[in-house]
Short mmCIF file of C-alpha atoms in Angstrom, two decimals:
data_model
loop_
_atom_site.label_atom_id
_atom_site.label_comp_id
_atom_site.label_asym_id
_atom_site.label_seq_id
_atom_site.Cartn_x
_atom_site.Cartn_y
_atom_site.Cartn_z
CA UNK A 14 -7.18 8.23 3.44
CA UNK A 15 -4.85 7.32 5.71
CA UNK A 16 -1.11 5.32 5.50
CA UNK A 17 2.11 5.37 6.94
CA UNK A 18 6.29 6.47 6.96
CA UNK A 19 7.82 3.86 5.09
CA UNK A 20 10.71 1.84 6.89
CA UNK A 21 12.76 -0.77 4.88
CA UNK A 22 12.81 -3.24 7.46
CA UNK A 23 10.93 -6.16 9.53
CA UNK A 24 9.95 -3.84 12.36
CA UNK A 25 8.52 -1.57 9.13
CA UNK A 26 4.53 0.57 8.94
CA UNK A 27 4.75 -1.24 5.90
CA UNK A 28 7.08 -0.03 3.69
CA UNK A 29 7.25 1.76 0.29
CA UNK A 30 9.91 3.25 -1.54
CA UNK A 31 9.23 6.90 -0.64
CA UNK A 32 7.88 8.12 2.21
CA UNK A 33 6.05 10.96 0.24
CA UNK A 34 4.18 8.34 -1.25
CA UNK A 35 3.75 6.09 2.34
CA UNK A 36 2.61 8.91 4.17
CA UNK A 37 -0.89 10.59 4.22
CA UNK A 38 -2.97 11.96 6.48
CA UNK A 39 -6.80 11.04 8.01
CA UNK A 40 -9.09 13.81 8.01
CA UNK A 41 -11.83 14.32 10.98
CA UNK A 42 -9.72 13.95 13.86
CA UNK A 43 -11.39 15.01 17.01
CA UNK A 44 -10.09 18.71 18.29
CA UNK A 45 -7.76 18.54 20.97
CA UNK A 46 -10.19 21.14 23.14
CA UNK A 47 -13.71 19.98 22.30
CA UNK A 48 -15.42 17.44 23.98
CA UNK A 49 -18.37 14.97 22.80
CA UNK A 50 -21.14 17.57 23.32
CA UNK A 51 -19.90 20.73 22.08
CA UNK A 52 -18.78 19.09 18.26
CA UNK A 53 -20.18 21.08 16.03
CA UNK A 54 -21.94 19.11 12.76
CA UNK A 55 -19.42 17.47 10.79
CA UNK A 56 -19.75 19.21 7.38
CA UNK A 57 -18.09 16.93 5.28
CA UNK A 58 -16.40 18.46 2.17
CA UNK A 59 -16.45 17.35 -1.71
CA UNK A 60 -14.39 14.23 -1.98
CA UNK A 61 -12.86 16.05 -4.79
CA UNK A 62 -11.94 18.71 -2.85
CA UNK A 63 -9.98 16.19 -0.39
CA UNK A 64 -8.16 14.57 -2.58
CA UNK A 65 -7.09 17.64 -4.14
CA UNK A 66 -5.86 18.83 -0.74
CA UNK A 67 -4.32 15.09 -0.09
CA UNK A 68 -2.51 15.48 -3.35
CA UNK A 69 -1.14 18.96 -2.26
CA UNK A 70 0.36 17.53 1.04
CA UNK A 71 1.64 14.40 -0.27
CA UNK A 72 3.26 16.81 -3.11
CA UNK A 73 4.69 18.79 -1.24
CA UNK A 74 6.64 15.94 1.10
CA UNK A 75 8.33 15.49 -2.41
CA UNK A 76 10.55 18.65 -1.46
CA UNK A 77 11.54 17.35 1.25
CA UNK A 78 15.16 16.75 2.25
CA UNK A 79 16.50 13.23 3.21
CA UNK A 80 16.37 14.04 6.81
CA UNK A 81 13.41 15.49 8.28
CA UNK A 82 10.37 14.73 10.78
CA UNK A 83 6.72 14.81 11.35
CA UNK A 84 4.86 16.43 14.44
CA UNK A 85 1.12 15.41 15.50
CA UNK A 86 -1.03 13.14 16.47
CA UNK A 87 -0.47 9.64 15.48
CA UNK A 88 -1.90 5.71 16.42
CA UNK A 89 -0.36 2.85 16.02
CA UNK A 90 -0.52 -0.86 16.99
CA UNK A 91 2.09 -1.49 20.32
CA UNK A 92 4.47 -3.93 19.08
CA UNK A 93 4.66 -5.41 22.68
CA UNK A 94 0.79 -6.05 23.24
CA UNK A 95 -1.23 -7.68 20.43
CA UNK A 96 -4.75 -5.86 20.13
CA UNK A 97 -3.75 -2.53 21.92
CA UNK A 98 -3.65 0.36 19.92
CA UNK A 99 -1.88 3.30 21.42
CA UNK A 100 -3.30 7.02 20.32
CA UNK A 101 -0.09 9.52 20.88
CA UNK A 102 -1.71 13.01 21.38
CA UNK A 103 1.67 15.05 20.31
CA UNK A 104 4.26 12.91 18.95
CA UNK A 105 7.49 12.94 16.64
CA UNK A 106 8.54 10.30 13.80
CA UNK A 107 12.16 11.52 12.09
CA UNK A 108 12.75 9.82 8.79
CA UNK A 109 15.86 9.53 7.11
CA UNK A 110 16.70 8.46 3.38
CA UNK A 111 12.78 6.68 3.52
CA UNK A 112 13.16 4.82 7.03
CA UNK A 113 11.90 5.77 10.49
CA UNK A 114 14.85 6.64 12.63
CA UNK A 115 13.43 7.88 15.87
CA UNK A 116 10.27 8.14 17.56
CA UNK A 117 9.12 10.41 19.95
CA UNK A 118 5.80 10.25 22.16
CA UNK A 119 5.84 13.53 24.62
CA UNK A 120 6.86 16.70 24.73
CA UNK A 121 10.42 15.73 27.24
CA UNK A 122 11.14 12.82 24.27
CA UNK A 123 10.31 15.42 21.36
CA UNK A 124 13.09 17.83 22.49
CA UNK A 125 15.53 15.26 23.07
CA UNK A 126 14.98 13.27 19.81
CA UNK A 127 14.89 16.92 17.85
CA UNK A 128 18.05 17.69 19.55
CA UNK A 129 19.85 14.29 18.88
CA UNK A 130 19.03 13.94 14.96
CA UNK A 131 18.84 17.11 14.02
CA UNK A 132 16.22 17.01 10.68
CA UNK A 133 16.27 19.56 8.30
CA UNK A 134 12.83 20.39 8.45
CA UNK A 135 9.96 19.36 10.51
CA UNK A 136 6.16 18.87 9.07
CA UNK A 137 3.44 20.00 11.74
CA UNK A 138 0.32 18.40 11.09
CA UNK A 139 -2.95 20.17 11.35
CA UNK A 140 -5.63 19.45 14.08
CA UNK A 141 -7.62 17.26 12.03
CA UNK A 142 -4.70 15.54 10.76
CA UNK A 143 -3.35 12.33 12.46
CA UNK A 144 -0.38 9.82 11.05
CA UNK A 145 -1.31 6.04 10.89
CA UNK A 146 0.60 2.83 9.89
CA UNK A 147 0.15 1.20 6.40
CA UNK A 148 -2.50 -0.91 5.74
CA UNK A 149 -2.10 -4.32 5.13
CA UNK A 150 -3.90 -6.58 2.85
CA UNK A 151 -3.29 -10.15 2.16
CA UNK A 152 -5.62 -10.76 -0.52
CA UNK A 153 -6.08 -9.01 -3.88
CA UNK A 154 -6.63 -10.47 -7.25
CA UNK A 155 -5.03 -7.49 -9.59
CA UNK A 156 -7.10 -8.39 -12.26
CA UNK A 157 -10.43 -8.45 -10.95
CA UNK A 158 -10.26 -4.85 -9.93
CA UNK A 159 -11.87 -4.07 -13.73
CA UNK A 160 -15.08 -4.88 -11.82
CA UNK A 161 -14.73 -3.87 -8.39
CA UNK A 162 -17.81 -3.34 -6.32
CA UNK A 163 -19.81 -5.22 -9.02
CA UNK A 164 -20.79 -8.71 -10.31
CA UNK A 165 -22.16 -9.94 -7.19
CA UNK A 166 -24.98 -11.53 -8.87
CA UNK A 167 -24.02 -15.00 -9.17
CA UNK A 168 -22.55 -17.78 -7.06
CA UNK A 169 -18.92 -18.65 -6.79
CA UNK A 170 -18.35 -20.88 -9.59
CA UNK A 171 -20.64 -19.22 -12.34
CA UNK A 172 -18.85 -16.17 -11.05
CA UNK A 173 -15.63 -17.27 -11.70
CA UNK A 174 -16.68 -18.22 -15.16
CA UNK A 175 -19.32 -15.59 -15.91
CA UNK A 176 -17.04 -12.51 -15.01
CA UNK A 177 -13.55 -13.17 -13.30
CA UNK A 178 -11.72 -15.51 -15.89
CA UNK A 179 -12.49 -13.23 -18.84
CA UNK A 180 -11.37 -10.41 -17.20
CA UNK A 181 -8.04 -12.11 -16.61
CA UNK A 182 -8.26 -13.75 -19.87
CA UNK A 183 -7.88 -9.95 -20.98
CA UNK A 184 -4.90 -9.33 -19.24
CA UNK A 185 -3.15 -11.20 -22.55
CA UNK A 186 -3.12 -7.90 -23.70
CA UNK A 187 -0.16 -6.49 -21.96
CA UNK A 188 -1.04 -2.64 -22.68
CA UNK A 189 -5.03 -3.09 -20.96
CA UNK A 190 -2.90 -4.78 -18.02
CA UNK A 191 -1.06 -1.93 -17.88
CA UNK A 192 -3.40 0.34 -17.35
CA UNK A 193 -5.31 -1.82 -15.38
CA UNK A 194 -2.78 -2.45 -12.63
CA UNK A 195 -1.84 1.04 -12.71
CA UNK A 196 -4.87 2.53 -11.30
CA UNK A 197 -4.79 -0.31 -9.37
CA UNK A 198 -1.54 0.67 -7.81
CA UNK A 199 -2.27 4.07 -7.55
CA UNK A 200 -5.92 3.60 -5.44
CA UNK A 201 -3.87 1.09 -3.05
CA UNK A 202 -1.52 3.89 -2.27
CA UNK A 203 -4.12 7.04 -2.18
CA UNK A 204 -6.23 4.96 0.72
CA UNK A 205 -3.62 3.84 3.17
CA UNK A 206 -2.45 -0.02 1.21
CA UNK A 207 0.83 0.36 1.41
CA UNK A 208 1.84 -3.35 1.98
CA UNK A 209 -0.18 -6.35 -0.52
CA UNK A 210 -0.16 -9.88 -1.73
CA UNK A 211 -1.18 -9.23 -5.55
CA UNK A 212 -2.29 -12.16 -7.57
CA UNK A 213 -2.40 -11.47 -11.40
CA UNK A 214 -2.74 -13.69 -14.00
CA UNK A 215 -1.43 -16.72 -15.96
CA UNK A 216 0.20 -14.32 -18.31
CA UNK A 217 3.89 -14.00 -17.72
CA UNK A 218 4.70 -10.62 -19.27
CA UNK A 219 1.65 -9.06 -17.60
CA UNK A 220 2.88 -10.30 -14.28
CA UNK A 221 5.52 -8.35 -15.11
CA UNK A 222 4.83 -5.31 -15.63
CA UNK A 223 2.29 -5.64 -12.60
CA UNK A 224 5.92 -6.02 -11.13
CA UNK A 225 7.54 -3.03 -12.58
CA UNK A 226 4.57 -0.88 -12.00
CA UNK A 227 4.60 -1.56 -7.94
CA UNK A 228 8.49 -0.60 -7.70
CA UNK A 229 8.17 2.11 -9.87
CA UNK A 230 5.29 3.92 -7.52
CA UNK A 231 6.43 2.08 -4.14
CA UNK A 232 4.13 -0.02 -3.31
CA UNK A 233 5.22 -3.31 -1.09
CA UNK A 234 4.32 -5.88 -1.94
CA UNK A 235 4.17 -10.09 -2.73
CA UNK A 236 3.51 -10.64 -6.06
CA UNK A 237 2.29 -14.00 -7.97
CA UNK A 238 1.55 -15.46 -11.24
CA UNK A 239 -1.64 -17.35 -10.86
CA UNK A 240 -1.12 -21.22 -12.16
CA UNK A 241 -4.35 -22.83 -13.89
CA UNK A 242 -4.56 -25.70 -15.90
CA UNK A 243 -8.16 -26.47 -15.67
CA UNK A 244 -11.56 -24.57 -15.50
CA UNK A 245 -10.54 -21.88 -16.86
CA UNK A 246 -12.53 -22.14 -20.41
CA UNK A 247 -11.16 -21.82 -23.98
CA UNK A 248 -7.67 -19.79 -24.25
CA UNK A 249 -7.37 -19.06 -20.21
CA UNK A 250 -6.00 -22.91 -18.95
CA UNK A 251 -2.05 -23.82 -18.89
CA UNK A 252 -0.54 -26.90 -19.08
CA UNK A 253 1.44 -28.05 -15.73
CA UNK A 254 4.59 -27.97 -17.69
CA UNK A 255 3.69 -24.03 -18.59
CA UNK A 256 3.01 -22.60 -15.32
CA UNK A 257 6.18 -24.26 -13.81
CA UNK A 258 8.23 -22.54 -16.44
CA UNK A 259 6.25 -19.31 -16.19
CA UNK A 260 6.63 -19.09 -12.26
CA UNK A 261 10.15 -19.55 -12.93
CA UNK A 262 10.27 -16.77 -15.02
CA UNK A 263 8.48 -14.17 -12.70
CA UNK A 264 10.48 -15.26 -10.10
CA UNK A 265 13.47 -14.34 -11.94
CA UNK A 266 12.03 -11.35 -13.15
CA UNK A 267 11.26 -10.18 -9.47
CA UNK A 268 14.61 -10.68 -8.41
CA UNK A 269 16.42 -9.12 -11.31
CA UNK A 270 14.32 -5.90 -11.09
CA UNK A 271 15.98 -5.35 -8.01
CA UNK A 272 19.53 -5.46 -8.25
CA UNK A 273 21.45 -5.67 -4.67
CA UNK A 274 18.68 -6.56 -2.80
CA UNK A 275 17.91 -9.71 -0.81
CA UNK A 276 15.89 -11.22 1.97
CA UNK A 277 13.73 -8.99 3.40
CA UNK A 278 15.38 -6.09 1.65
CA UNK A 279 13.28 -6.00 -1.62
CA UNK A 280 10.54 -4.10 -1.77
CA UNK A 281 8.73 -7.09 -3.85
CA UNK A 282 8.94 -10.90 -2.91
CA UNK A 283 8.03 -13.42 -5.23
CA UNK A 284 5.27 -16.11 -4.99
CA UNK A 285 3.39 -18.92 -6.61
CA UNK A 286 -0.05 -18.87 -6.71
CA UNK A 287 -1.47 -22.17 -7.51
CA UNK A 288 -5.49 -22.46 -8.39
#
């Protein structure tokens, strides 16, 4: 798993609310004295037994004071140069109430950064840890993740009918959606998502909480109520006058549940999702 510091603006990894929950590390980097003949065969360990040493890491970055930094290896994309991706072999990233304040790539910047901001603690990362950014991805239907990595049996359109609109259709029920989205969520965060476009249903309080369960764990993201009004089969279609009022609604909701924030501030932006 791999994801990134969190920073709460538009030059942000993708950001999320804390960085204990943006920031993991990718197992299996190469060693910094080894070279492609002398590797020794990778003896890959349990997954349990990774994510139980994931979960240690990323629990201890909980204890963490506001101000502190992060040593090691990291890659990243270079803002000035689409499609070059720059591997730092010792670097430095201070963070600072959640956003990245300084950035170091050597060992002349290190001291000076270290010396200028001052964090309270520094994090060295192992040798076969490295830090990378967020992932990004710009396409999830929330719902559908009941079945993921299955139903791929049938075309699009008995598909849609044959497994993906009763699924939704379940998501009435705003306790299943609940649960649903949470784990959700939570898988997003543990491999590296830390910045989505989530489409959920036509249901208006299950949008909702799909809403209150992505601030509450930090997860960035642009979140829609999906409009239907045809297709959709008995008990899952909406008139036009229904999903108008509904969208309103969620985008209230979205807004409210972040008081003060505005613009690119909030850590969810509203959407409508028309199908």
């Amino acid at each position: 798993p791999a994801s990134a510091f969190a920073r709460r603006d538009q030059h942000s990894w993708c950001g999320a609310k804390n960085c204990q929950r943006s920031y993991a590390t990718a197992a299996a980097a190469p060693s910094r004295t080894a070279s492609s003949q002398q590797l020794p065969k990778l003896q890959t360990p349990p997954a349990e037994a990774l994510m139980a040493a994931l979960e240690e890491k990323l629990a201890a970055l909980s204890t963490h004071p506001p101000k502190f930094a992060v040593r090691g290896r990291f890659v990243h994309a270079n803002a000035r140069r689409a499609g070059l991706i720059e591997f730092v072999e010792d670097g430095l990233i201070v963070v600072e109430d959640g956003a990245i304040i300084a950035v170091a790539k050597d060992a002349d910047q290190i001291k000076a950064v270290l010396a200028e901001h001052r964090p309270q603690d520094v994090v060295e990362l192992a040798e076969t840890e490295f830090l990378a950014p967020g992932m990004v991805d710009c396409h999830v239907h929330a719902p559908q993740y009941a079945y993921s990595g299955t139903a791929t049996d049938k075309p699009l359109m008995e598909w849609l009918q044959h497994y993906t609109f009763p699924a939704e259709k379940r998501c009435v029920d705003v306790d299943y959606a609940k649960t649903l989205y949470s784990a959700l969520v939570d898988r997003l965060l543990m491999q590296g998502t830390t910045c989505v476009a989530l489409y959920a249903t036509i249901h208006v309080p299950a949008t909702n909480a799909l809403v209150d369960i992505c601030l509450e764990k930090g997860l960035r993201a642009v979140v829609g109520k999906v409009c239907m009004d045809r297709h959709g089969g008995d008990g899952y279609e909406e008139t036009t006058a229904e999903a108008l009022a509904g969208t309103r609604a969620c985008l209230d909701y979205i807004r409210k549940a972040q008081p003060g924030a505005s613009g690119l501030s909030r850590l969810l932006q509203p959407c409508g999702v028309p199908r």
